[in-house]
Short mmCIF file of C-alpha atoms in Angstrom, two decimals:
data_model
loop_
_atom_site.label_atom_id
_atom_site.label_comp_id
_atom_site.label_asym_id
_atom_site.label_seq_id
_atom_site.Cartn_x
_atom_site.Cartn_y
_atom_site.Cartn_z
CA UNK A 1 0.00 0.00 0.00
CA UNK A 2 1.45 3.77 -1.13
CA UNK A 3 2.14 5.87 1.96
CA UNK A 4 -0.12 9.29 2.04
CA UNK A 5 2.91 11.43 0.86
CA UNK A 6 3.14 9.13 -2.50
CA UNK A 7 -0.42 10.42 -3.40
CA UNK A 8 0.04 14.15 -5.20
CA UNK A 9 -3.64 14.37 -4.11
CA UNK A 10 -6.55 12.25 -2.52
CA UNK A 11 -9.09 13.03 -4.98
CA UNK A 12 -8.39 14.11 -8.63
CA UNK A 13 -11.09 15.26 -10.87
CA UNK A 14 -11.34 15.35 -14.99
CA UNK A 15 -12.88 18.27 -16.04
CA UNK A 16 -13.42 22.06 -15.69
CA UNK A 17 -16.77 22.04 -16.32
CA UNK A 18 -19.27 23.59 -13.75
CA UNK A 19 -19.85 19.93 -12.57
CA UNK A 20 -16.45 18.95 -12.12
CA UNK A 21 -15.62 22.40 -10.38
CA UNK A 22 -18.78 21.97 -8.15
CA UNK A 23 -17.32 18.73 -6.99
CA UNK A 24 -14.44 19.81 -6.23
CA UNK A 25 -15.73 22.68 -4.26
CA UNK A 26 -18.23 20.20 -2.34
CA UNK A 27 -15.17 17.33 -1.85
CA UNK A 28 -13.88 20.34 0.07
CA UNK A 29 -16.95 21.84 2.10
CA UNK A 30 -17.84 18.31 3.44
CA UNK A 31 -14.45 16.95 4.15
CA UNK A 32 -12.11 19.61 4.86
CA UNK A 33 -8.79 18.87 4.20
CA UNK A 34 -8.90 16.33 1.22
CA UNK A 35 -6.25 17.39 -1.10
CA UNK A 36 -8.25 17.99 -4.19
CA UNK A 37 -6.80 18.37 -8.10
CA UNK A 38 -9.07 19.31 -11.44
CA UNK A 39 -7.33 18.70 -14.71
CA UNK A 40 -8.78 20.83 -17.44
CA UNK A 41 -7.80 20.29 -20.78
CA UNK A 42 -8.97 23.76 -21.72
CA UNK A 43 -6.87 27.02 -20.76
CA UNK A 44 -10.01 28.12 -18.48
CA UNK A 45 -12.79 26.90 -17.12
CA UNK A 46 -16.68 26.50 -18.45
CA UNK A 47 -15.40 26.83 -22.43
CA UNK A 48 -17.81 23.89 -23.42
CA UNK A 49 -21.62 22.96 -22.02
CA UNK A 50 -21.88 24.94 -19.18
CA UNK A 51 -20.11 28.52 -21.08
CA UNK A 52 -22.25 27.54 -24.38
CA UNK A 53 -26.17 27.43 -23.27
CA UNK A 54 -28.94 29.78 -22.85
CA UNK A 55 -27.56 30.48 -19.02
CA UNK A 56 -31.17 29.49 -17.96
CA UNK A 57 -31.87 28.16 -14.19
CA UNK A 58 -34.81 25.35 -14.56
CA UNK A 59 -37.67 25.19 -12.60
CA UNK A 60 -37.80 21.17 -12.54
CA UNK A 61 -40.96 21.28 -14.01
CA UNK A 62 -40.43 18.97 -17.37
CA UNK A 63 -38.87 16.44 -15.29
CA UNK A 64 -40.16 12.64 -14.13
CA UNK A 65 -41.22 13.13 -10.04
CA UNK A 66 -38.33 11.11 -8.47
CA UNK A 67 -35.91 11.07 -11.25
CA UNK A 68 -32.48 12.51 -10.31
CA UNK A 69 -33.23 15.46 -12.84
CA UNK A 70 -36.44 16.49 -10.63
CA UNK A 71 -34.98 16.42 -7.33
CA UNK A 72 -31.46 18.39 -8.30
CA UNK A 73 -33.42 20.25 -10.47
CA UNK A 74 -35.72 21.57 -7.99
CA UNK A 75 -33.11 21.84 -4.80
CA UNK A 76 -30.19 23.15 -7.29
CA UNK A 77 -32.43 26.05 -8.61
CA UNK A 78 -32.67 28.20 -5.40
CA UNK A 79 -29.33 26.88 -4.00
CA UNK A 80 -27.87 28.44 -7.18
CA UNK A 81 -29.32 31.54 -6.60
CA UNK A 82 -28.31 31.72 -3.17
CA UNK A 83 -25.10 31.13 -4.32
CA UNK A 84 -24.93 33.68 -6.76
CA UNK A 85 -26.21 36.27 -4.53
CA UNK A 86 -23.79 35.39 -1.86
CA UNK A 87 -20.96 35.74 -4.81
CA UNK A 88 -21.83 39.06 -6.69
CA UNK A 89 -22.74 36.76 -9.55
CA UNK A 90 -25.36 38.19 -11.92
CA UNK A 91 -28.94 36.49 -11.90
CA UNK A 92 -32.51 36.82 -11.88
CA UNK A 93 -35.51 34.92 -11.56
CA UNK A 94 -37.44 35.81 -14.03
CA UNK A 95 -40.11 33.28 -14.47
CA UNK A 96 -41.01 31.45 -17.86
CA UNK A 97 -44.03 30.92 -19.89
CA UNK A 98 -44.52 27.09 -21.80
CA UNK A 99 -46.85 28.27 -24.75
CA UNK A 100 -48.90 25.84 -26.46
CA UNK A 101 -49.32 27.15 -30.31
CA UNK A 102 -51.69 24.08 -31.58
CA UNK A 103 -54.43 22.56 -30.29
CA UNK A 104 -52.90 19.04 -30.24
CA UNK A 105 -50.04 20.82 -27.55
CA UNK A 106 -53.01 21.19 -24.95
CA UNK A 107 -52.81 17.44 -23.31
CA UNK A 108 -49.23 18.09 -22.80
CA UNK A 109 -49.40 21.43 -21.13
CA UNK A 110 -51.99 20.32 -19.18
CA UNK A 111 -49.55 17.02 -17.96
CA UNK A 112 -47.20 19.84 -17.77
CA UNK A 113 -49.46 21.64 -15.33
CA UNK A 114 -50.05 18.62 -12.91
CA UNK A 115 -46.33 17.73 -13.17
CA UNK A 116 -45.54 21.05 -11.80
CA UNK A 117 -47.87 20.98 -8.91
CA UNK A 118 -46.59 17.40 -7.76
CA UNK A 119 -43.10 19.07 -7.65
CA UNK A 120 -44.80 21.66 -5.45
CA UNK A 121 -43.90 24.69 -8.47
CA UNK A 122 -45.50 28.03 -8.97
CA UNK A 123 -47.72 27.22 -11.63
CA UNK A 124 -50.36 29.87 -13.25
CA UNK A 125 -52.29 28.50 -15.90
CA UNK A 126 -53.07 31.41 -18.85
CA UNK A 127 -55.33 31.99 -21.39
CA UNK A 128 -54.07 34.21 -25.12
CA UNK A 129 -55.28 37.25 -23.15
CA UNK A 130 -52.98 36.67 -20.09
CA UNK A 131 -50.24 35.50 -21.96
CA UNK A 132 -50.26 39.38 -23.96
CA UNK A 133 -50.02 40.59 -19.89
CA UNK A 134 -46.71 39.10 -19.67
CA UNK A 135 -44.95 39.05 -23.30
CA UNK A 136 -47.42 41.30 -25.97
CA UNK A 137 -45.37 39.94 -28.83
CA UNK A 138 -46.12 36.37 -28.23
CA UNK A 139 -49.33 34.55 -29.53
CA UNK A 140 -50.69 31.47 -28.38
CA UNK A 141 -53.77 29.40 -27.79
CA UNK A 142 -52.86 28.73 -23.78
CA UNK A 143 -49.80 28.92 -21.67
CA UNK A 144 -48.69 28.45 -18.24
CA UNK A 145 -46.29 30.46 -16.13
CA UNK A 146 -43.39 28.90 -14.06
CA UNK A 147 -42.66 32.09 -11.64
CA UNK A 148 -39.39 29.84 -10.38
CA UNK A 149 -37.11 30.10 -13.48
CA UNK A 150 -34.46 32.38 -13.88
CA UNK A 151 -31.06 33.24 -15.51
CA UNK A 152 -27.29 33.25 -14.52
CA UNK A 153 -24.18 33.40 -15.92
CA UNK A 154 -22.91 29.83 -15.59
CA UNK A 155 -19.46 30.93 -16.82
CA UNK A 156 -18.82 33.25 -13.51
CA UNK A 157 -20.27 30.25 -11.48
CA UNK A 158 -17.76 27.54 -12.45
CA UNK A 159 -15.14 30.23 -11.99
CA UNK A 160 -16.49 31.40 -8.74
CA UNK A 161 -16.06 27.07 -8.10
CA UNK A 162 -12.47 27.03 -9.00
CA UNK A 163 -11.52 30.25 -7.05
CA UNK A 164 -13.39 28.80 -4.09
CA UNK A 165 -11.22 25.34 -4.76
CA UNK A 166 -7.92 26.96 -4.90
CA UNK A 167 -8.58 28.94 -1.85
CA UNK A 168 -8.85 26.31 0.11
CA UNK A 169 -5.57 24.39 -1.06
CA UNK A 170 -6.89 22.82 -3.84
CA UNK A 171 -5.15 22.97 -7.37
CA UNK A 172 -6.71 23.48 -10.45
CA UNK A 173 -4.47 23.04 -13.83
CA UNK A 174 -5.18 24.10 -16.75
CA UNK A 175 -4.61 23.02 -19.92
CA UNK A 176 -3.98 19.63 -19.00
CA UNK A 177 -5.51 16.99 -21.49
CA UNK A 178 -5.65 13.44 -19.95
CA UNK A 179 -4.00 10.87 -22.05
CA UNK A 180 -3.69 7.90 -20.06
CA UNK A 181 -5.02 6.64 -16.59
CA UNK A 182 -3.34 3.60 -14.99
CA UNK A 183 -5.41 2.04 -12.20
CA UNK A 184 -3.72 -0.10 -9.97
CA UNK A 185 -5.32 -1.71 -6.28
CA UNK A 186 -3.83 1.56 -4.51
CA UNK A 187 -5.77 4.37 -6.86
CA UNK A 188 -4.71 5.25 -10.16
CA UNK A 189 -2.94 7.09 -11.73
CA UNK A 190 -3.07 9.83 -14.76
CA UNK A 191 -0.93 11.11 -17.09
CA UNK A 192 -1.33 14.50 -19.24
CA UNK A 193 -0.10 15.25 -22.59
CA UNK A 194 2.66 17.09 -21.75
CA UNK A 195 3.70 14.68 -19.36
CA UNK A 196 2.77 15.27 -15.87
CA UNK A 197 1.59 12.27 -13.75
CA UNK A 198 -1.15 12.59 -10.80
CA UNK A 199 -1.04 9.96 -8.69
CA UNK A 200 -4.51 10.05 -6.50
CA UNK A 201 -6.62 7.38 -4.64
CA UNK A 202 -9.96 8.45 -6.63
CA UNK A 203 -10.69 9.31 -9.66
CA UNK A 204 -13.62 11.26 -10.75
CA UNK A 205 -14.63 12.15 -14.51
CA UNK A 206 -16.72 15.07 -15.45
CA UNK A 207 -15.43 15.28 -18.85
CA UNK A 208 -18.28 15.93 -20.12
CA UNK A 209 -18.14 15.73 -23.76
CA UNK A 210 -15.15 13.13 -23.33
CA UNK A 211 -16.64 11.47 -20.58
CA UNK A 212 -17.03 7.78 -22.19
CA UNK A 213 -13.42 7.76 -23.91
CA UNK A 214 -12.37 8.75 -20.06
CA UNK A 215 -14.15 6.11 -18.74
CA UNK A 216 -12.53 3.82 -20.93
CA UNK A 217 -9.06 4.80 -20.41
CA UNK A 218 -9.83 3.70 -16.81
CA UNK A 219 -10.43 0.29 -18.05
CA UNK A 220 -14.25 0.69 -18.14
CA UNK A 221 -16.69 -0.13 -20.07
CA UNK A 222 -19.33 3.03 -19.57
CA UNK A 223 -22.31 1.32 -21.23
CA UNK A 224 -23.26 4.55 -23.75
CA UNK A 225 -21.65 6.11 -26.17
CA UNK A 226 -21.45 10.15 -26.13
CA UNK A 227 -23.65 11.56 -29.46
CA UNK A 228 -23.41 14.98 -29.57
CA UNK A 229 -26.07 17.26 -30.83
CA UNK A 230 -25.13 20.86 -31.45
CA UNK A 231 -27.71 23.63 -30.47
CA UNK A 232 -27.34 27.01 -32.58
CA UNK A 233 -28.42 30.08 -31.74
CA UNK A 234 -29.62 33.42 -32.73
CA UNK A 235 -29.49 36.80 -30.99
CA UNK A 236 -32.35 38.54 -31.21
CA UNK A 237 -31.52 42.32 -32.91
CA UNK A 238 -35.06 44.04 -31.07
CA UNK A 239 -34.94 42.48 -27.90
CA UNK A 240 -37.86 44.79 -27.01
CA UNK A 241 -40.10 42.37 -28.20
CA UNK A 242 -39.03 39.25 -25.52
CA UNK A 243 -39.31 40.65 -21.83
CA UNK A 244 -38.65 37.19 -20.46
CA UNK A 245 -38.49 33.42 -20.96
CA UNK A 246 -41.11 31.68 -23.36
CA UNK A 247 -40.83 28.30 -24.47
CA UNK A 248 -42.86 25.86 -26.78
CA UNK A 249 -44.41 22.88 -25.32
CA UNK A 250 -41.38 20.01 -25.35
CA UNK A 251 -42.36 17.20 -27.26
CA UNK A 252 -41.81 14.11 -24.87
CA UNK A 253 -40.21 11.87 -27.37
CA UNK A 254 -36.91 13.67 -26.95
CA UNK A 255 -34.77 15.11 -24.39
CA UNK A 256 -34.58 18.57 -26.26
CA UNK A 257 -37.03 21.60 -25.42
CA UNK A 258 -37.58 23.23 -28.58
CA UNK A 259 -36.25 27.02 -30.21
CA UNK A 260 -37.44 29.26 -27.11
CA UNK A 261 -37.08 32.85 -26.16
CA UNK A 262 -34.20 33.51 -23.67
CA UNK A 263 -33.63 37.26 -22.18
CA UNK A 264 -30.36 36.41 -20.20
CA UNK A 265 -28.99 38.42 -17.38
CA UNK A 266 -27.29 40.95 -19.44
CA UNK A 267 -30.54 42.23 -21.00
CA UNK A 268 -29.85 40.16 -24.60
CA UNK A 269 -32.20 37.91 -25.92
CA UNK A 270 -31.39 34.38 -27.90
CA UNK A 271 -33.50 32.38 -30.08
CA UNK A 272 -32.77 28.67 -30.10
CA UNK A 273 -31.24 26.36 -29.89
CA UNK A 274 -32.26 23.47 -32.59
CA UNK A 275 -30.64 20.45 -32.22
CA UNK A 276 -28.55 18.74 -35.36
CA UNK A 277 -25.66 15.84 -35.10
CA UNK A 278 -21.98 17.54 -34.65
CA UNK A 279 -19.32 15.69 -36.46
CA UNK A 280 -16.69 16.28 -33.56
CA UNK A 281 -17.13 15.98 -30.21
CA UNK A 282 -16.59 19.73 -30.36
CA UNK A 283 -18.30 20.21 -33.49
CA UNK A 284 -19.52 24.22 -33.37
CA UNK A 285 -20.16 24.64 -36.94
CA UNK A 286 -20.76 22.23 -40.21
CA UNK A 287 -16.96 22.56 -41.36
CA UNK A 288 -15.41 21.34 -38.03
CA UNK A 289 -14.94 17.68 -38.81
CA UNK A 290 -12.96 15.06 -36.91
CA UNK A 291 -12.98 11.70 -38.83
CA UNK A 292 -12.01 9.78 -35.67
CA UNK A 293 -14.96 11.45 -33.67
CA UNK A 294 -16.89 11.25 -36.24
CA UNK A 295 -16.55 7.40 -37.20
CA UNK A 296 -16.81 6.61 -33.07
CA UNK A 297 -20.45 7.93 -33.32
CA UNK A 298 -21.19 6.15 -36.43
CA UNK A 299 -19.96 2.93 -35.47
CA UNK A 300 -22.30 3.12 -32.25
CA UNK A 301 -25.48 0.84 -32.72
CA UNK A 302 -27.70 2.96 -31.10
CA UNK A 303 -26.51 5.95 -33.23
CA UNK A 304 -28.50 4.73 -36.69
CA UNK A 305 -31.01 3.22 -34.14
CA UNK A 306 -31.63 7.16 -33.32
CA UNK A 307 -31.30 7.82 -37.21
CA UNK A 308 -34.00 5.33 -38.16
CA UNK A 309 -36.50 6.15 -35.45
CA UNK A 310 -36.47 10.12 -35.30
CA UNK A 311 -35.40 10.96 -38.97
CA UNK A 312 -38.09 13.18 -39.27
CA UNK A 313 -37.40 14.96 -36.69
CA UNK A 314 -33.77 15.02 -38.08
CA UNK A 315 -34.04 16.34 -40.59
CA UNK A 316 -36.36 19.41 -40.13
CA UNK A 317 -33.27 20.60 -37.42
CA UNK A 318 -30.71 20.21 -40.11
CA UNK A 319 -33.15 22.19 -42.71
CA UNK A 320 -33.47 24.95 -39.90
CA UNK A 321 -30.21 24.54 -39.26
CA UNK A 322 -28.93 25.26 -43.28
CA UNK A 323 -31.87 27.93 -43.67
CA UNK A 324 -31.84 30.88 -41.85
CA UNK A 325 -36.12 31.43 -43.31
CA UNK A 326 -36.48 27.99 -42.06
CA UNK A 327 -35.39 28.88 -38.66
CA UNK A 328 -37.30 32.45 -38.60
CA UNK A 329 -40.32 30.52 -39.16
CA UNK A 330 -39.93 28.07 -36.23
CA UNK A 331 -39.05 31.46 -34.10
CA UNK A 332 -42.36 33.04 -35.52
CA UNK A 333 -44.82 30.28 -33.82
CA UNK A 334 -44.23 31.97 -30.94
CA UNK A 335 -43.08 35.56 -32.07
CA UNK A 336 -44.99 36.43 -34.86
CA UNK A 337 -43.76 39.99 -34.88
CA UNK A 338 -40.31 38.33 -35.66
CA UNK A 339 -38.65 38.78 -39.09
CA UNK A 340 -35.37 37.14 -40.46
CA UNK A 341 -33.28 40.48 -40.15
CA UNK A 342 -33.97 40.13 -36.82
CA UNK A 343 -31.54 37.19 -36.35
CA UNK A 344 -28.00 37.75 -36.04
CA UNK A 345 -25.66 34.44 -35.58
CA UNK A 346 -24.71 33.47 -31.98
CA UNK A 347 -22.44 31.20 -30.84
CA UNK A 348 -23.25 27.31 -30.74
CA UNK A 349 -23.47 24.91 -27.82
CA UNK A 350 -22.93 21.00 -28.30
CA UNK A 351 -25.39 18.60 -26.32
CA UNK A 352 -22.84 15.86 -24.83
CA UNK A 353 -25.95 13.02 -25.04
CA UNK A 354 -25.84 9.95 -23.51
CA UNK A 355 -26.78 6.74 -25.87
CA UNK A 356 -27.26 3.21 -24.78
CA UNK A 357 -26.58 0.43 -27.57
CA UNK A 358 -29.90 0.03 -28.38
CA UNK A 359 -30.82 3.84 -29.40
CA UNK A 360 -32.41 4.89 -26.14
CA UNK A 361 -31.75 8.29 -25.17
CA UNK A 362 -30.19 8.56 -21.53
CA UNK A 363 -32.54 10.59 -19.61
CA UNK A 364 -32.07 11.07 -16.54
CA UNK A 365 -28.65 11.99 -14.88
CA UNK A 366 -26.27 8.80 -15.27
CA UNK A 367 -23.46 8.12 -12.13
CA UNK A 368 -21.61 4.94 -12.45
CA UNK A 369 -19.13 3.76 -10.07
CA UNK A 370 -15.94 1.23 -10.50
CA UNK A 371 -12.84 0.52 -8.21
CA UNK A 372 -11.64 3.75 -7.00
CA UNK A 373 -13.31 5.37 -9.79
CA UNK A 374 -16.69 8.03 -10.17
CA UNK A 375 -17.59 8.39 -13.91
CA UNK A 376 -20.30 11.24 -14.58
CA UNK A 377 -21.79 9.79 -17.77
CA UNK A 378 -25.02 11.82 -18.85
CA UNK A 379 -24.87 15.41 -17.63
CA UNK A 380 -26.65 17.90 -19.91
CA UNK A 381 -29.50 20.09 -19.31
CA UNK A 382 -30.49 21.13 -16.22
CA UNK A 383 -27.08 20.19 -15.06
CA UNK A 384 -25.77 23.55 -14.78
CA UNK A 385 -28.67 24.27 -12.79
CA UNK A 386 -28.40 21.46 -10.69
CA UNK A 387 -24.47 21.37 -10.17
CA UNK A 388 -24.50 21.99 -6.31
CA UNK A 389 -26.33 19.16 -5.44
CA UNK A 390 -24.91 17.06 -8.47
CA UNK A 391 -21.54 17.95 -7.06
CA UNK A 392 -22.77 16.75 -3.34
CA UNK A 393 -23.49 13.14 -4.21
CA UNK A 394 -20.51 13.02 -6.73
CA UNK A 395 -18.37 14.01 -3.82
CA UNK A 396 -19.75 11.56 -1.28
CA UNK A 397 -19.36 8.64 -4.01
CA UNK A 398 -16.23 9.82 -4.30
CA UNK A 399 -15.10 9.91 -0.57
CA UNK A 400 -16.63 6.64 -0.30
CA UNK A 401 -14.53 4.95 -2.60
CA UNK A 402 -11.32 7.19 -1.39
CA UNK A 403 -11.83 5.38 2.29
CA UNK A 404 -11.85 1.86 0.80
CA UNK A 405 -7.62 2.70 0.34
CA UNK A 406 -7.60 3.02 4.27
CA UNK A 407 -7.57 7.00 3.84
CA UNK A 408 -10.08 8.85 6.46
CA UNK A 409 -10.79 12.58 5.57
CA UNK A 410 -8.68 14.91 7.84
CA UNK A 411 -11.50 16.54 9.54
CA UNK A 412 -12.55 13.36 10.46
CA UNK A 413 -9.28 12.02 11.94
CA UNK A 414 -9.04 15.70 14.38
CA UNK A 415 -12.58 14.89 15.42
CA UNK A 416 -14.66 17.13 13.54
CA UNK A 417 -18.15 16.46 11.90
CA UNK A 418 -18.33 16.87 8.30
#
């Protein structure tokens, strides 16, 4: 067995992401002491999923009662915004309307309605002339308001994290891409492309977007394969016309929530996003390309499972994806007012999207553990929102498997709770 000062650290964590930060920051809150390391491939933190979406705080409302995704959802919103009022960090809770446009859309609301009082939400139903009271540029046939959604800027979050990590003896790196990970019956251990080794008795892998070829480099087989699906935006060039949050009714078949209406903290307003295959794992645009990411999602069964079953839906995101019109129009069920020199191009986000073998779309949040590993396998949407607690049970999975090496936290060991 490795003596304590062999380990560089007792916990190391893959990823700069706000999930990977948040554990970090909550490794350190409930067991003061643990020597704590984040490798980020990136030369900052939050440059992928959490610095590329709408910045919106969820409500919990679209989300199965008892699923992990309802109970973050709907802890993680106001502990976010606690947070960010304790930090300075700019936020608001703004409230959101779901707007049903077509008559078949009314069952759904309606679910959508009970769904939100089971999770104990806000919930206002509205008719067209109550929906005007709220947003006057948006038409629809019924809607319901959500008066527990808000905005933040995720980005100042996860930095807020890794401040709050380093302060307390921590050590984020930058720009460290993990290329190998040796795991041997003391911990493991990780090496970066330029060289550096990390030798720690836990591993734990929020790489997001790279969080299945992490797992595997660990020796384990994750079960899914990572599809991404990049969202692309528009910012709106009257903003006047959006004073809040308005969203279509989400179509249940899929884990995506439709082009909405965003007005983020700073006062702009984004259209979007769609939802069309990337061909990288980092795939922004059409012309970024990488054959070897590209052929490990098409050599995924599940991946022409998806194509076969959904290529409908497929293939009106790629049209609105190659037509601006196409897009406007999609906009315009909501915001008829809306015209196609309103949109100015924004940047993208990319989905990282869980897939099991047979096509199934991971829904809920996926944790999987192995020997002295914690692999974070299906994080999107409302992770951001839900990172505090996400980064709670992450952290106490992690400690967990840190104490099977004979290791007891040092608050622990002086006689402190934690």
């Amino acid at each position: 067995m490795m003596t304590h000062a062999a380990y560089d650290c007792d916990v190391l964590v893959i990823g700069g992401g706000i999930v990977g930060l948040s554990t970090a920051y909550a490794l350190q809150r409930s067991a003061p002491g643990t020597r704590v390391t984040v490798l980020e491939k990136e030369h900052g933190p939050a440059r992928h999923q959490t610095g590329r979406n709408s910045g919106v705080i969820h409500s919990g409302i679209y989300y199965r009662p008892g699923s992990l995704k309802a109970r973050y959802a709907l802890r993680g919103s106001a502990e976010l915004a606690d947070f960010c009022a304790e930090h300075g960090i700019a936020h608001a809770t703004t409230g959101k309307l779901i707007v049903a446009t077509e008559r078949s859309e009314l069952p759904r609301l309606h679910s959508l309605v009970q769904r939100g009082r089971e999770h104990g939400l806000p919930v206002r139903e509205l008719g067209p002339a109550q929906i005007a009271e709220y947003e006057p540029e948006v038409r629809g046939l019924a809607a319901i308001r959500v008066g527990t959604t808000g905005v933040c800027d995720f980005t100042a979050v996860a930095t807020r994290f890794a401040t709050e990590v380093t302060a307390a003896g921590g050590i984020v790196r930058y720009g460290a891409e993990v290329t190998a990970i040796d795991r041997r019956a003391w911990g493991v251990a990780v090496r970066t492309a330029d060289g550096l080794v990390v030798r720690a008795r836990t591993l734990v892998n929020c790489a997001g977007l790279h969080c299945d070829r992490v797992a595997r480099l660990a020796g384990d087989d994750p079960g899914v394969r990572i599809v991404p699906f990049r969202g692309e935006y528009y910012e709106l060039a009257r903003p006047e016309l959006v004073r809040g949050l308005v969203y279509p009714v989400p179509n249940p078949a899929f884990p995506f929530l439709g082009v909405h209406l965003t007005r983020g903290f700073d006062g702009s307003v984004h259209l979007g996003p769609n939802a069309v295959p990337a061909l990288a794992r980092e795939g922004y645009g059409w012309p970024v390309v990488r054959p070897a990411e590209l052929l490990s999602t098409l050599s995924w069964p599940g991946t022409w499972q998806i194509a076969r079953k959904h290529w409908r839906y497929g293939a009106g995101e790629v049209h609105r994806s190659l037509s601006k019109s196409a897009f406007t129009q999609a906009v315009r069920r909501l915001l008829p007012a809306v015209r196609e020199e309103d949109l100015r191009p924004s940047p993208a986000g990319v989905r990282a999207q869980a897939v099991l073998k047979d096509g199934t779309l991971v829904d809920d949040f996926l944790i999987r553990e192995a020997p002295h590993t914690v692999h974070v396998l299906n994080a999107p949407s409302p992770a951001a929102t839900a990172c505090l607690p996400i980064g709670r049970e992450v952290a106490r999975r992690a400690l967990r498997r840190a104490q099977e090496t004979g290791w007891r936290p040092p608050a622990v060991e002086s006689g402190h709770c934690v």
